[in-house]
Tab-separated table of C-alpha atoms and ligand atoms in Angstrom:
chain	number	residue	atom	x	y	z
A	1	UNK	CA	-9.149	17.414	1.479
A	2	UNK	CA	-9.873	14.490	4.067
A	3	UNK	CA	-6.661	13.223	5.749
A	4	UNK	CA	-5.268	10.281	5.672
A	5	UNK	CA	-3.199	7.965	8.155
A	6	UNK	CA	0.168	6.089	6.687
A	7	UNK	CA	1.027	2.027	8.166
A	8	UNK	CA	5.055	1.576	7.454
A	9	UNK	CA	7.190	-1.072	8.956
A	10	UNK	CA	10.708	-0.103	7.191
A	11	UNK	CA	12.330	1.869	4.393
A	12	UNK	CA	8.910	3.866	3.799
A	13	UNK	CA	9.532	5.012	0.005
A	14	UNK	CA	5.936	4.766	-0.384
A	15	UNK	CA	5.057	6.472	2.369
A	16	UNK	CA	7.545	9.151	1.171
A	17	UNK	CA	5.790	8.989	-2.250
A	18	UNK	CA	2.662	9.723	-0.857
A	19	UNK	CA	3.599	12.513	1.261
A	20	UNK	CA	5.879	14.211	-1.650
A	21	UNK	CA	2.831	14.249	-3.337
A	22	UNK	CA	1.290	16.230	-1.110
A	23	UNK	CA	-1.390	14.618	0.041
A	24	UNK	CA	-2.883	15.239	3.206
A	25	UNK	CA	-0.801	12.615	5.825
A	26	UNK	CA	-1.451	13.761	9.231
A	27	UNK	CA	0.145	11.319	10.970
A	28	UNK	CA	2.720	8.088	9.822
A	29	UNK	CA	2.250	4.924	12.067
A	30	UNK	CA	4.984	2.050	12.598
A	31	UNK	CA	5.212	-1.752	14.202
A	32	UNK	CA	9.077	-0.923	14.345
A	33	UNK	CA	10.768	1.883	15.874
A	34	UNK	CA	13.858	1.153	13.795
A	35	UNK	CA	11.369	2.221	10.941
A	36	UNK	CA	13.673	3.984	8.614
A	37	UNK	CA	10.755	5.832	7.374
A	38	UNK	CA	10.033	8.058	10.448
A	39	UNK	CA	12.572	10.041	10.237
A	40	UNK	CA	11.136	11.718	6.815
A	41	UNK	CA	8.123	11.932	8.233
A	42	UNK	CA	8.837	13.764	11.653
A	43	UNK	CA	11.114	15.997	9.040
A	44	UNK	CA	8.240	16.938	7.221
A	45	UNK	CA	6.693	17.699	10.099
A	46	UNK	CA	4.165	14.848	10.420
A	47	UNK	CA	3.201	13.243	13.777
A	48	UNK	CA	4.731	9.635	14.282
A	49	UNK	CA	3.647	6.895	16.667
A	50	UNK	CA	5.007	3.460	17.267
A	51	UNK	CA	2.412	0.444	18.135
A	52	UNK	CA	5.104	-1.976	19.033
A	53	UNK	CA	3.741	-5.133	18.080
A	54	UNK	CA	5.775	-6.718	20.710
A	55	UNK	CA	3.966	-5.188	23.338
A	56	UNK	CA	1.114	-6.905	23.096
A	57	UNK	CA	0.150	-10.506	23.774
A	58	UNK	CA	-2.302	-11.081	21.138
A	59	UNK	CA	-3.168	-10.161	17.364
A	60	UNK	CA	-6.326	-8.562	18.690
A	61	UNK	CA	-4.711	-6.246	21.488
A	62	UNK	CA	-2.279	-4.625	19.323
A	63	UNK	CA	-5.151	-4.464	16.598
A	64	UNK	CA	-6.733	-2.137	18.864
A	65	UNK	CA	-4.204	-0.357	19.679
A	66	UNK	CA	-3.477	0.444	16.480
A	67	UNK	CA	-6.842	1.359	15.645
A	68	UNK	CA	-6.922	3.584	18.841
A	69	UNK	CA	-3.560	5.013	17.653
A	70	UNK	CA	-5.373	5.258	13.692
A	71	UNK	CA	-8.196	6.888	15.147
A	72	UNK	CA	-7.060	9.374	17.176
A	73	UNK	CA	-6.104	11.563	14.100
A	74	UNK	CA	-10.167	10.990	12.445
A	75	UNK	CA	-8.283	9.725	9.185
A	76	UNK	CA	-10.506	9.032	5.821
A	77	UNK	CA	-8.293	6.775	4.436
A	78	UNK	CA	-5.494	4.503	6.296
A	79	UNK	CA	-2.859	3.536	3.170
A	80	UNK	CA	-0.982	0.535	3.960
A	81	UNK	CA	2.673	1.182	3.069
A	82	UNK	CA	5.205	-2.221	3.515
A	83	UNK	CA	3.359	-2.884	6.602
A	84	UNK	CA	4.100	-6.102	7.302
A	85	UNK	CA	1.808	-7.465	10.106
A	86	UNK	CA	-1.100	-9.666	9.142
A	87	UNK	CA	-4.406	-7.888	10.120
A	88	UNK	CA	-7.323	-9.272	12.155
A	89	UNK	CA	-10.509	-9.405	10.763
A	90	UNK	CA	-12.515	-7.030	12.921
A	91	UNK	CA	-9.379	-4.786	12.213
A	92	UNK	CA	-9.599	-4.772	8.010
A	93	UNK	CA	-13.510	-4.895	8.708
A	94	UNK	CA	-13.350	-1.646	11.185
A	95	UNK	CA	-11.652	-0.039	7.979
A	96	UNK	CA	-13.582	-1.906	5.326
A	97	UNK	CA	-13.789	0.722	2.019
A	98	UNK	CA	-11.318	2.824	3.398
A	99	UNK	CA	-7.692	0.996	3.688
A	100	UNK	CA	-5.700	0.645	0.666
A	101	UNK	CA	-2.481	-1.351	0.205
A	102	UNK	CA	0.077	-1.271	-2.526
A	103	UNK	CA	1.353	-5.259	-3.135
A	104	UNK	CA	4.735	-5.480	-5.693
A	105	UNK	CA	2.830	-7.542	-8.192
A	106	UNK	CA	0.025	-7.431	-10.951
A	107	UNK	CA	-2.260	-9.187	-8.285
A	108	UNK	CA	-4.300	-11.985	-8.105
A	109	UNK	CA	-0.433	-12.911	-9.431
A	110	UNK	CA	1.943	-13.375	-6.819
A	111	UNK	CA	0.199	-12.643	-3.188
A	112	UNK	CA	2.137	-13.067	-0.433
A	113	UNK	CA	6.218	-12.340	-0.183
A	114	UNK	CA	9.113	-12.428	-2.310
A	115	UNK	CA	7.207	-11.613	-5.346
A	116	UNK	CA	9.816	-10.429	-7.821
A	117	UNK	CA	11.987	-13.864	-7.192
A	118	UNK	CA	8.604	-15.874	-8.110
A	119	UNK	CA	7.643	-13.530	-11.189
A	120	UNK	CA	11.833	-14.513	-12.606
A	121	UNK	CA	11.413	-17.627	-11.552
A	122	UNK	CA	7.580	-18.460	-12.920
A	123	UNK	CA	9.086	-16.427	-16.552
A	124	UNK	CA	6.484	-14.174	-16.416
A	125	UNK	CA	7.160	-11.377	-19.003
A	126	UNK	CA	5.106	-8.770	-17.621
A	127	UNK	CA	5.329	-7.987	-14.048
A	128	UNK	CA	4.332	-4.766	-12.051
A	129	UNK	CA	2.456	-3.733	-8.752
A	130	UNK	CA	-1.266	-3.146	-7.749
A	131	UNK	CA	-3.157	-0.821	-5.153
A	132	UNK	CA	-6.603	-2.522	-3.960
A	133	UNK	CA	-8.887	-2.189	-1.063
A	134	UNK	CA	-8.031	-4.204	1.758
A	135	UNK	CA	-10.345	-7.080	2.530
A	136	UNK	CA	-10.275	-10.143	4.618
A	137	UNK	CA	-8.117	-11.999	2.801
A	138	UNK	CA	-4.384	-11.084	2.232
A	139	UNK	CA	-3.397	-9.124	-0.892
A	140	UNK	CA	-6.922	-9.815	-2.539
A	141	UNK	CA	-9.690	-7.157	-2.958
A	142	UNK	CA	-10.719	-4.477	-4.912
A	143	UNK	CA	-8.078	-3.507	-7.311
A	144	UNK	CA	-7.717	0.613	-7.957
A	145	UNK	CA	-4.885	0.669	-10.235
A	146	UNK	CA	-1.921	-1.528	-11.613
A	147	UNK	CA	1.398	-0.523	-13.321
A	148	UNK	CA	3.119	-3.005	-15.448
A	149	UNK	CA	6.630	-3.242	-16.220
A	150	UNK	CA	8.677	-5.622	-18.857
A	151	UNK	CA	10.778	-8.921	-17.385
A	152	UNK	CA	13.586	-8.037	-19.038
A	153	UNK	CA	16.052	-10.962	-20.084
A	154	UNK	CA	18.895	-9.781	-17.675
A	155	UNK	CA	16.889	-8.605	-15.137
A	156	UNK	CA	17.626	-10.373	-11.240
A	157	UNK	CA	15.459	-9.596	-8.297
A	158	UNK	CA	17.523	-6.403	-7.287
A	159	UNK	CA	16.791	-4.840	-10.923
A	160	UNK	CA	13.299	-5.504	-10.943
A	161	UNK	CA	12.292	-4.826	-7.930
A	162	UNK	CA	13.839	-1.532	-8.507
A	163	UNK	CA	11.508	-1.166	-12.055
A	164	UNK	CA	8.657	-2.159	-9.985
A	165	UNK	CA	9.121	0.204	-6.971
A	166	UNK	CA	9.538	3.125	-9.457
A	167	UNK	CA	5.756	2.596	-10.664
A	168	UNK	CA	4.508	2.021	-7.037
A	169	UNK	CA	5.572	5.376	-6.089
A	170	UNK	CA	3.107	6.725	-9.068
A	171	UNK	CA	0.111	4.669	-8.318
A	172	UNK	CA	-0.008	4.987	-4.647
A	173	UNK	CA	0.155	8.519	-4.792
A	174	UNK	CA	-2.937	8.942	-7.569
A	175	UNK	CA	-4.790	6.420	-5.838
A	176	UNK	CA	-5.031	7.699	-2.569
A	177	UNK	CA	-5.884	10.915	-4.454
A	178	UNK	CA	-8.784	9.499	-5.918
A	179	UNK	CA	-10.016	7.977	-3.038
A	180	UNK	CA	-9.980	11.294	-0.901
A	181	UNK	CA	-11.068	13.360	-3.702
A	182	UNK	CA	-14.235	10.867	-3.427
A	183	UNK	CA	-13.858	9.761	-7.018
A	184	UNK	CA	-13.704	5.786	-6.638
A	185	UNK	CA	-16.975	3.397	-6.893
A	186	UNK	CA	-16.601	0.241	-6.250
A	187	UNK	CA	-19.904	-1.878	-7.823
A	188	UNK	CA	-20.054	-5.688	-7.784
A	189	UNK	CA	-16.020	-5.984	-6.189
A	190	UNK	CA	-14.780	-4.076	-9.319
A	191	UNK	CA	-13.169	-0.327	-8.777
A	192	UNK	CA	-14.209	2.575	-11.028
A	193	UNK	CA	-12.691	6.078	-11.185
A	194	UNK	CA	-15.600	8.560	-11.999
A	195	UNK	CA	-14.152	10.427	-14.460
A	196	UNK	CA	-13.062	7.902	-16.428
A	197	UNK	CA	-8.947	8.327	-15.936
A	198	UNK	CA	-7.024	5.139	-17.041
A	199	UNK	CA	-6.178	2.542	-14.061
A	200	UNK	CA	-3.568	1.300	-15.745
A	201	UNK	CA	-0.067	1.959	-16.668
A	202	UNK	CA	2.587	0.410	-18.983
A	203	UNK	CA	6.179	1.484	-18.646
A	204	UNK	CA	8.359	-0.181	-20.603
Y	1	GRF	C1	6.850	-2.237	-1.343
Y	1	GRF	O1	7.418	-3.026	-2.342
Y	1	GRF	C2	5.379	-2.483	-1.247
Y	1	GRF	O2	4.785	-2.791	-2.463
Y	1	GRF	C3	5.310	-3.674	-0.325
Y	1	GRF	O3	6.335	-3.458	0.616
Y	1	GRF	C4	7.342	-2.634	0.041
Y	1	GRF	C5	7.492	-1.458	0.944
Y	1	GRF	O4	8.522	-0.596	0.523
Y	1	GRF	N1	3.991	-3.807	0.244
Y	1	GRF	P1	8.600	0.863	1.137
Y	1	GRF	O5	8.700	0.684	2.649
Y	1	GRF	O6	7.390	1.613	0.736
Y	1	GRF	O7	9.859	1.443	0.576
């Protein structure tokens, strides 16, 4: 199978979703070297690097860098996983149709941040978490697969971020297997799975 590069900033469950799934990660990039989620990664055995954000003056130096860093392991398919630096646009176009991101919310709902506080506080019932291509603008673009999950009555931010999170470790996972197993179209901005395997998910 084609490999694929990981882009964490911090805890990394994803990331360690997509690797316990055995895909093919050859290497596990971060912004932050406090990056809880290199750790797993160097213990599986898969090659870290840090592009300090920091250490560059401008969005479009570290870009590079971090396509230079990308690059140097040929990936297929770079997976966006709680990386939390806004791209540039020759970045997300040098990757066009082959970066996916997961985003904590049945998207074009909720873009941006705190996205379980504005789903309890909008009283949406249903909530959940998409993966879609990456494109030039922020949590838009083609959308692979979403998982939905209940607003319960009780629920606070902690509780369903935690329901959320739970589905986002199956969809990443099965999406980034589609993708390197060559099985996603995408035809007028809409994603298809040839195939025909569902691209959604309820769990209540
Ligand atoms: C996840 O909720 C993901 O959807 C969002 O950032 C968070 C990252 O969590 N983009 P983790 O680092 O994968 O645990």
């Amino acid at each position: 199978m084609n490999s694929m590069v990981v882009l964490i900033s911090g805890r990394g469950s994803n990331m360690r979703a997509l690797i316990d799934a055995g895909l093919p990660v050859a290497a596990v990039i971060s912004n932050r070297a406090d990056a809880a989620g290199l750790a797993y990664a160097a213990s599986r055995g898969i090659a870290t690097a840090i592009v300090s954000h920091r250490d560059y003056a401008t969005r479009d130096a570290f870009d590079a860098a971090l396509a230079q860093a990308i690059d140097a392991f040929h990936p297929e398919l770079v997976a966006l996983a709680g990386f939390m630096r806004i791209l540039t646009d020759g970045f997300v176009q040098r990757y066009q149709g082959r970066m996916l991101n997961i985003h904590p919310s049945l998207l074009p709902a909720f873009p941006g941040l705190d996205t379980h506080g504005r789903a309890l506080s909008t009283g949406v019932k249903l909530h959940g978490c998409t993966v879609h291509f990456v494109t030039a603008q922020l949590d838009h673009g083609p959308i692979v697969i979403q998982a939905a999950v209940p607003v319960l009555r009780h629920d606070d931010e902690t509780r369903l971020a935690a329901r959320v999170l739970a589905q986002e470790h199956r969809i990443y996972p099965q999406a980034a297997r589609w993708f390197l197993e060559g099985q996603l179209v995408i035809e007028g901005g809409v994603v298809r799975v040839v195939g025909d395997y569902p691209q959604q998910l309820y769990a209540p």
